[in-house]
Amino acid sequence: LDYHFWGLNVVGYHLTNIIIHTIVVILVFVFVRKVTLLSGESFKNSTVLSLVAAAIFALHPIQTQAVSYISQRAESLSALFYLGSLMIFMQSFEAKEIKLKIALSCGGVVLFGLSFGSKASAISLPAIVLLYHYFSAETRASRKNLWILGFLLIPSAIMTFILIKSFGESQWIGYSTAGMKPFAYFFSQIRALLTYVRLILLPINQNLDYDYPIYYSFLNPQVFLSSLLLLFILGVAVYLLYRSRLGIHDAGCMMRTLHPAPHFRLIAFGILWFFIVILPSSSFVPQLDVFFEHRTYLASLGIIIAFSAALFYLFAHTPSRFSALLVICSTALMIVALSIATFKRNVVWRDNLTLWKD
């Protein structure tokens, strides 16, 4: 379609990518607000937190590779259908009539197929739906909705079969990748996951084509220590899930009970989202490139949710007269910094010279 309307004029292709990214950002806002409200009926500032998360997602320089790199619109297009499918399944959990549940589930499956057709890493969607169901089980959803997950597993099995069948037929992905064994790729991804997290939290020293090292042993110090740190991060998520069920008794505030549950649940949800979404491209299935920034496009949303929730938790425990000011100032500074970084990062895509110098 782009070629039909624009020929070889890249302006139209970039415009399409920006439109897709903008729609994804809108879906991110709606989704994050839904999840924040789900985390607790008394969750305050859910709209503001969702706006902050959506703004960070929209302007983060790590997203430039999925938006400015024209052919990598596969990531943003897959994310668009992925989030659309997820929110339809969320609605199906809340629907009262069985016919409406079935209709919504069928629509979710169609969008799931479109997401998978855009990028095979969308195969993680059933796990995310299960994660959401777990988070919603205490409030809106019930065990009766589990049949929807079973309904989702049928197309998932078909898509998984297609993936496995393509392993030996594609030079781009699969166990036939020359010089790369599954375990070597997995060990390398243990280290790569931490680099992805670092780039999301501190986006400096970005590169289009990393000369990323390949690790062949789990006992390599960098791999082993990275695995311990990843396990620690996952452990934090599990601990926060446990703590989210409890209140904190603060004896120093006139026996007042604080309730960190909504923030803790969001942080845990974000951490688990990141690992689940990025797993298909960062596990045992070798790819020619060990490391690519655009693989974090949708996965980064999890870290952004966790970061935003942690930020608001800290502000919630500051004196009330300063809390709103801190939120406004810190958010404004982040948006300005991310905007400048994204602008500078986009300079790389100006022409062949700037691209290959990078």
Tab-separated table of C-alpha atoms in Angstrom:
chain	number	residue	atom	x	y	z
A	1	LEU	CA	0.000	0.000	0.000
A	2	ASP	CA	2.825	2.399	0.813
A	3	TYR	CA	4.497	1.649	-2.503
A	4	HIS	CA	1.211	2.171	-4.353
A	5	PHE	CA	0.759	5.652	-2.886
A	6	TRP	CA	4.337	6.807	-2.386
A	7	GLY	CA	6.536	4.817	-4.730
A	8	LEU	CA	10.084	5.058	-3.403
A	9	ASN	CA	9.517	8.298	-1.490
A	10	VAL	CA	10.411	7.319	2.086
A	11	VAL	CA	8.374	10.167	3.604
A	12	GLY	CA	5.152	8.197	3.168
A	13	TYR	CA	6.640	5.087	4.740
A	14	HIS	CA	7.798	7.047	7.775
A	15	LEU	CA	4.375	8.681	8.045
A	16	THR	CA	2.733	5.240	8.098
A	17	ASN	CA	5.107	4.067	10.829
A	18	ILE	CA	4.403	7.157	12.934
A	19	ILE	CA	0.640	6.673	12.546
A	20	ILE	CA	0.946	3.032	13.653
A	21	HIS	CA	3.116	4.060	16.614
A	22	THR	CA	0.613	6.770	17.599
A	23	ILE	CA	-2.263	4.273	17.617
A	24	VAL	CA	-0.162	1.894	19.729
A	25	VAL	CA	0.519	4.712	22.213
A	26	ILE	CA	-3.239	5.372	22.534
A	27	LEU	CA	-3.828	1.659	23.155
A	28	VAL	CA	-1.016	1.701	25.731
A	29	PHE	CA	-2.738	4.515	27.629
A	30	VAL	CA	-6.095	2.724	27.640
A	31	PHE	CA	-4.515	-0.586	28.623
A	32	VAL	CA	-2.357	0.817	31.439
A	33	ARG	CA	-5.326	2.722	32.865
A	34	LYS	CA	-7.355	-0.483	32.835
A	35	VAL	CA	-4.613	-2.381	34.637
A	36	THR	CA	-4.076	0.373	37.225
A	37	LEU	CA	-7.782	0.439	38.041
A	38	LEU	CA	-7.717	-3.347	38.269
A	39	SER	CA	-4.833	-3.216	40.747
A	40	GLY	CA	-7.079	-1.657	43.367
A	41	GLU	CA	-10.404	0.106	43.573
A	42	SER	CA	-8.810	2.880	45.634
A	43	PHE	CA	-5.887	3.430	43.241
A	44	LYS	CA	-5.392	7.183	42.969
A	45	ASN	CA	-4.131	9.102	39.943
A	46	SER	CA	-4.645	6.144	37.587
A	47	THR	CA	-5.193	8.481	34.632
A	48	VAL	CA	-2.057	10.501	35.399
A	49	LEU	CA	0.046	7.353	35.825
A	50	SER	CA	-1.284	5.999	32.540
A	51	LEU	CA	-0.456	9.269	30.770
A	52	VAL	CA	3.081	9.168	32.158
A	53	ALA	CA	3.587	5.558	31.050
A	54	ALA	CA	2.159	6.270	27.588
A	55	ALA	CA	4.342	9.381	27.204
A	56	ILE	CA	7.495	7.473	28.152
A	57	PHE	CA	6.565	4.681	25.750
A	58	ALA	CA	5.841	7.180	22.966
A	59	LEU	CA	9.036	9.193	23.292
A	60	HIS	CA	11.608	6.648	24.455
A	61	PRO	CA	14.645	6.593	22.108
A	62	ILE	CA	14.800	2.796	22.140
A	63	GLN	CA	11.556	2.845	20.111
A	64	THR	CA	13.266	4.653	17.220
A	65	GLN	CA	14.478	1.390	15.745
A	66	ALA	CA	10.929	0.025	15.471
A	67	VAL	CA	9.531	3.323	14.147
A	68	SER	CA	12.347	4.909	12.107
A	69	TYR	CA	13.632	1.606	10.689
A	70	ILE	CA	10.909	1.235	8.058
A	71	SER	CA	10.924	-2.539	7.633
A	72	GLN	CA	10.734	-3.002	11.398
A	73	ARG	CA	7.169	-1.716	11.397
A	74	ALA	CA	6.521	-5.425	11.834
A	75	GLU	CA	7.161	-4.786	15.548
A	76	SER	CA	4.791	-1.822	15.911
A	77	LEU	CA	2.131	-3.420	13.696
A	78	SER	CA	2.316	-6.629	15.706
A	79	ALA	CA	2.069	-4.589	18.923
A	80	LEU	CA	-1.016	-2.797	17.602
A	81	PHE	CA	-2.874	-6.059	16.952
A	82	TYR	CA	-1.420	-7.607	20.121
A	83	LEU	CA	-2.784	-4.889	22.403
A	84	GLY	CA	-6.063	-4.817	20.495
A	85	SER	CA	-6.472	-8.562	20.932
A	86	LEU	CA	-5.528	-8.391	24.603
A	87	MET	CA	-8.071	-5.668	25.361
A	88	ILE	CA	-10.804	-7.566	23.539
A	89	PHE	CA	-10.078	-10.612	25.700
A	90	MET	CA	-10.151	-8.319	28.746
A	91	GLN	CA	-13.634	-7.233	27.688
A	92	SER	CA	-14.696	-10.829	27.161
A	93	PHE	CA	-13.780	-11.607	30.785
A	94	GLU	CA	-16.163	-8.890	31.938
A	95	ALA	CA	-19.021	-9.621	29.531
A	96	LYS	CA	-22.110	-11.081	31.159
A	97	GLU	CA	-23.747	-12.873	28.217
A	98	ILE	CA	-22.164	-16.039	26.859
A	99	LYS	CA	-22.858	-15.037	23.236
A	100	LEU	CA	-21.018	-11.756	23.741
A	101	LYS	CA	-18.122	-13.596	25.379
A	102	ILE	CA	-17.839	-15.933	22.376
A	103	ALA	CA	-18.086	-13.063	19.872
A	104	LEU	CA	-15.403	-11.059	21.660
A	105	SER	CA	-13.166	-14.121	21.974
A	106	CYS	CA	-13.441	-14.770	18.234
A	107	GLY	CA	-12.490	-11.147	17.548
A	108	GLY	CA	-9.540	-11.481	19.895
A	109	VAL	CA	-8.372	-14.611	18.087
A	110	VAL	CA	-8.556	-12.807	14.707
A	111	LEU	CA	-6.405	-9.941	15.991
A	112	PHE	CA	-4.063	-12.473	17.586
A	113	GLY	CA	-3.614	-14.075	14.175
A	114	LEU	CA	-2.903	-10.676	12.583
A	115	SER	CA	-0.354	-9.921	15.299
A	116	PHE	CA	1.341	-13.285	14.781
A	117	GLY	CA	1.294	-12.718	11.023
A	118	SER	CA	3.111	-9.422	11.556
A	119	LYS	CA	5.712	-10.835	13.957
A	120	ALA	CA	5.985	-14.399	15.216
A	121	SER	CA	7.005	-13.216	18.694
A	122	ALA	CA	3.297	-12.451	19.287
A	123	ILE	CA	3.008	-16.123	20.251
A	124	SER	CA	3.414	-14.896	23.848
A	125	LEU	CA	-0.127	-13.444	23.913
A	126	PRO	CA	-1.851	-16.457	25.586
A	127	ALA	CA	0.626	-16.213	28.487
A	128	ILE	CA	-0.124	-12.495	28.859
A	129	VAL	CA	-3.880	-13.189	28.810
A	130	LEU	CA	-3.304	-15.764	31.557
A	131	LEU	CA	-1.249	-13.212	33.517
A	132	TYR	CA	-4.036	-10.666	33.211
A	133	HIS	CA	-6.610	-13.243	34.252
A	134	TYR	CA	-4.581	-13.975	37.376
A	135	PHE	CA	-4.422	-10.277	38.226
A	136	SER	CA	-8.132	-9.825	37.630
A	137	ALA	CA	-9.297	-13.049	39.313
A	138	GLU	CA	-9.781	-11.404	42.702
A	139	THR	CA	-12.021	-8.618	41.390
A	140	ARG	CA	-13.834	-8.928	38.089
A	141	ALA	CA	-12.989	-12.248	36.508
A	142	SER	CA	-13.870	-15.688	37.772
A	143	ARG	CA	-12.778	-19.239	37.127
A	144	LYS	CA	-15.610	-19.569	34.649
A	145	ASN	CA	-13.556	-17.420	32.261
A	146	LEU	CA	-10.844	-20.048	32.042
A	147	TRP	CA	-12.622	-21.612	29.049
A	148	ILE	CA	-11.700	-18.463	27.108
A	149	LEU	CA	-8.039	-19.305	27.671
A	150	GLY	CA	-8.699	-22.801	26.402
A	151	PHE	CA	-10.396	-21.287	23.369
A	152	LEU	CA	-7.259	-19.200	22.788
A	153	LEU	CA	-4.940	-22.198	23.040
A	154	ILE	CA	-6.268	-23.788	19.825
A	155	PRO	CA	-4.975	-21.086	17.433
A	156	SER	CA	-1.873	-20.825	19.628
A	157	ALA	CA	-1.117	-24.490	19.018
A	158	ILE	CA	-1.574	-24.014	15.262
A	159	MET	CA	0.725	-20.984	15.231
A	160	THR	CA	3.326	-22.822	17.299
A	161	PHE	CA	3.235	-25.684	14.795
A	162	ILE	CA	3.816	-23.177	11.973
A	163	LEU	CA	6.765	-21.727	13.892
A	164	ILE	CA	8.348	-25.125	14.550
A	165	LYS	CA	7.845	-26.169	10.942
A	166	SER	CA	9.583	-23.008	9.748
A	167	PHE	CA	12.621	-23.570	11.980
A	168	GLY	CA	14.346	-25.744	9.420
A	169	GLU	CA	13.197	-23.797	6.373
A	170	SER	CA	14.224	-20.220	7.184
A	171	GLN	CA	17.732	-18.834	7.049
A	172	TRP	CA	16.683	-15.978	9.335
A	173	ILE	CA	15.383	-17.871	12.335
A	174	GLY	CA	15.564	-21.429	13.554
A	175	TYR	CA	17.861	-24.207	14.529
A	176	SER	CA	19.487	-24.169	11.087
A	177	THR	CA	21.143	-20.790	11.801
A	178	ALA	CA	24.774	-21.274	10.842
A	179	GLY	CA	27.298	-21.200	13.672
A	180	MET	CA	24.706	-20.788	16.395
A	181	LYS	CA	23.502	-23.564	18.662
A	182	PRO	CA	20.350	-23.196	20.791
A	183	PHE	CA	22.208	-23.244	24.114
A	184	ALA	CA	24.807	-20.729	22.930
A	185	TYR	CA	22.004	-18.424	21.861
A	186	PHE	CA	20.225	-18.937	25.196
A	187	PHE	CA	23.355	-18.170	27.232
A	188	SER	CA	23.908	-15.047	25.141
A	189	GLN	CA	20.314	-13.963	25.704
A	190	ILE	CA	20.736	-14.176	29.473
A	191	ARG	CA	23.299	-11.400	29.138
A	192	ALA	CA	21.285	-9.589	26.460
A	193	LEU	CA	18.192	-9.344	28.672
A	194	LEU	CA	20.086	-7.241	31.186
A	195	THR	CA	21.327	-4.984	28.393
A	196	TYR	CA	17.733	-4.538	27.220
A	197	VAL	CA	16.681	-3.538	30.757
A	198	ARG	CA	19.608	-1.113	31.013
A	199	LEU	CA	18.740	0.501	27.668
A	200	ILE	CA	15.125	0.978	28.749
A	201	LEU	CA	16.112	2.533	32.079
A	202	LEU	CA	19.161	4.393	30.745
A	203	PRO	CA	19.085	4.745	26.935
A	204	ILE	CA	22.704	5.614	26.181
A	205	ASN	CA	25.236	4.095	23.758
A	206	GLN	CA	22.503	2.817	21.449
A	207	ASN	CA	23.476	1.160	18.192
A	208	LEU	CA	21.743	-0.159	15.105
A	209	ASP	CA	23.943	-3.230	14.702
A	210	TYR	CA	25.562	-4.369	17.942
A	211	ASP	CA	28.713	-6.476	17.830
A	212	TYR	CA	27.264	-8.468	20.683
A	213	PRO	CA	29.395	-11.293	22.132
A	214	ILE	CA	28.246	-14.913	21.992
A	215	TYR	CA	28.608	-16.991	25.150
A	216	TYR	CA	29.012	-20.752	24.959
A	217	SER	CA	28.969	-21.694	28.633
A	218	PHE	CA	26.614	-21.022	31.503
A	219	LEU	CA	29.648	-20.903	33.803
A	220	ASN	CA	31.003	-17.845	32.037
A	221	PRO	CA	31.114	-15.207	34.820
A	222	GLN	CA	29.033	-12.691	32.839
A	223	VAL	CA	26.356	-15.270	32.033
A	224	PHE	CA	26.256	-16.726	35.535
A	225	LEU	CA	26.099	-13.364	37.300
A	226	SER	CA	23.507	-12.099	34.812
A	227	SER	CA	21.328	-15.132	35.486
A	228	LEU	CA	21.516	-14.444	39.241
A	229	LEU	CA	20.477	-10.837	38.700
A	230	LEU	CA	17.586	-11.864	36.434
A	231	LEU	CA	16.428	-14.376	39.047
A	232	PHE	CA	16.624	-11.618	41.649
A	233	ILE	CA	14.415	-9.344	39.506
A	234	LEU	CA	11.885	-12.162	39.067
A	235	GLY	CA	12.092	-12.822	42.799
A	236	VAL	CA	11.247	-9.170	43.452
A	237	ALA	CA	8.144	-9.564	41.271
A	238	VAL	CA	7.033	-12.637	43.224
A	239	TYR	CA	7.702	-10.898	46.551
A	240	LEU	CA	5.738	-7.812	45.514
A	241	LEU	CA	2.834	-10.024	44.473
A	242	TYR	CA	2.895	-11.514	47.960
A	243	ARG	CA	3.167	-8.109	49.612
A	244	SER	CA	0.339	-6.734	47.486
A	245	ARG	CA	-2.032	-8.955	49.426
A	246	LEU	CA	-0.986	-7.377	52.699
A	247	GLY	CA	-1.124	-3.944	54.280
A	248	ILE	CA	1.893	-2.393	55.979
A	249	HIS	CA	1.344	-1.532	59.620
A	250	ASP	CA	2.985	1.802	60.339
A	251	ALA	CA	3.283	2.168	64.111
A	252	GLY	CA	4.858	5.599	63.758
A	253	CYS	CA	1.767	7.208	62.208
A	254	MET	CA	-0.827	6.759	64.951
A	255	MET	CA	-1.277	3.086	64.116
A	256	ARG	CA	-2.294	4.007	60.576
A	257	THR	CA	-2.360	1.228	57.966
A	258	LEU	CA	-0.771	1.984	54.616
A	259	HIS	CA	-1.830	0.078	51.527
A	260	PRO	CA	0.971	-0.308	48.950
A	261	ALA	CA	-0.868	-3.132	47.187
A	262	PRO	CA	-1.866	-1.288	43.963
A	263	HIS	CA	1.659	-0.021	43.292
A	264	PHE	CA	3.256	-3.348	44.185
A	265	ARG	CA	0.874	-5.282	41.945
A	266	LEU	CA	1.635	-2.949	39.046
A	267	ILE	CA	5.396	-3.280	39.506
A	268	ALA	CA	5.105	-7.076	39.594
A	269	PHE	CA	2.812	-7.067	36.557
A	270	GLY	CA	5.275	-4.912	34.607
A	271	ILE	CA	8.273	-7.114	35.414
A	272	LEU	CA	6.431	-10.286	34.417
A	273	TRP	CA	5.112	-8.598	31.241
A	274	PHE	CA	8.675	-7.784	30.129
A	275	PHE	CA	9.971	-11.329	30.535
A	276	ILE	CA	6.935	-12.992	28.952
A	277	VAL	CA	6.760	-10.726	25.887
A	278	ILE	CA	10.479	-10.820	25.095
A	279	LEU	CA	10.892	-14.562	25.724
A	280	PRO	CA	10.046	-15.768	22.163
A	281	SER	CA	12.941	-13.774	20.672
A	282	SER	CA	15.302	-14.189	23.623
A	283	SER	CA	15.292	-17.838	24.558
A	284	PHE	CA	16.441	-21.006	22.747
A	285	VAL	CA	15.453	-20.207	19.159
A	286	PRO	CA	18.606	-18.866	17.449
A	287	GLN	CA	18.463	-15.802	15.224
A	288	LEU	CA	21.171	-14.348	13.039
A	289	ASP	CA	21.383	-11.270	15.247
A	290	VAL	CA	21.890	-11.944	18.939
A	291	PHE	CA	20.803	-8.440	19.913
A	292	PHE	CA	18.402	-5.949	18.324
A	293	GLU	CA	16.789	-2.948	20.016
A	294	HIS	CA	13.494	-3.239	18.163
A	295	ARG	CA	12.773	-6.526	19.935
A	296	THR	CA	12.019	-4.514	23.074
A	297	TYR	CA	9.286	-2.406	21.436
A	298	LEU	CA	6.328	-4.060	23.184
A	299	ALA	CA	8.315	-5.723	25.968
A	300	SER	CA	9.581	-2.319	27.147
A	301	LEU	CA	6.023	-1.460	28.185
A	302	GLY	CA	6.432	-3.788	31.173
A	303	ILE	CA	9.527	-1.989	32.482
A	304	ILE	CA	7.838	1.365	31.849
A	305	ILE	CA	4.749	0.292	33.834
A	306	ALA	CA	6.926	-0.948	36.702
A	307	PHE	CA	9.007	2.249	36.673
A	308	SER	CA	5.936	4.514	36.603
A	309	ALA	CA	4.285	2.607	39.457
A	310	ALA	CA	7.476	2.766	41.538
A	311	LEU	CA	7.736	6.501	40.862
A	312	PHE	CA	4.163	7.141	41.965
A	313	TYR	CA	4.658	4.946	45.046
A	314	LEU	CA	7.602	7.119	46.104
A	315	PHE	CA	5.631	10.298	45.519
A	316	ALA	CA	2.676	8.909	47.461
A	317	HIS	CA	4.898	8.780	50.549
A	318	THR	CA	6.104	12.375	50.354
A	319	PRO	CA	4.320	15.284	52.073
A	320	SER	CA	1.079	15.940	50.187
A	321	ARG	CA	1.870	19.561	49.345
A	322	PHE	CA	5.018	18.483	47.495
A	323	SER	CA	3.734	15.275	45.913
A	324	ALA	CA	1.878	16.833	42.971
A	325	LEU	CA	4.758	19.225	42.280
A	326	LEU	CA	7.267	16.379	42.250
A	327	VAL	CA	5.113	14.381	39.821
A	328	ILE	CA	4.784	17.338	37.447
A	329	CYS	CA	8.463	18.355	37.562
A	330	SER	CA	9.929	14.851	37.270
A	331	THR	CA	7.555	13.900	34.457
A	332	ALA	CA	8.295	17.107	32.558
A	333	LEU	CA	12.050	16.548	32.910
A	334	MET	CA	11.741	12.946	31.722
A	335	ILE	CA	9.629	13.889	28.703
A	336	VAL	CA	12.055	16.666	27.698
A	337	ALA	CA	15.081	14.397	28.151
A	338	LEU	CA	13.503	11.519	26.212
A	339	SER	CA	12.372	13.870	23.430
A	340	ILE	CA	15.895	15.266	23.008
A	341	ALA	CA	17.413	11.777	23.082
A	342	THR	CA	14.906	10.516	20.502
A	343	PHE	CA	15.543	13.517	18.251
A	344	LYS	CA	19.316	12.953	18.427
A	345	ARG	CA	18.887	9.230	17.866
A	346	ASN	CA	16.796	9.854	14.749
A	347	VAL	CA	19.703	11.772	13.209
A	348	VAL	CA	21.256	8.338	12.614
A	349	TRP	CA	18.566	7.623	10.007
A	350	ARG	CA	19.247	10.779	7.995
A	351	ASP	CA	21.367	9.135	5.268
A	352	ASN	CA	23.772	6.270	4.586
A	353	LEU	CA	26.745	8.140	6.014
A	354	THR	CA	25.160	8.848	9.398
A	355	LEU	CA	23.746	5.318	9.500
A	356	TRP	CA	27.027	3.494	8.933
A	357	LYS	CA	29.072	5.912	11.017
A	358	ASP	CA	26.824	4.881	13.882
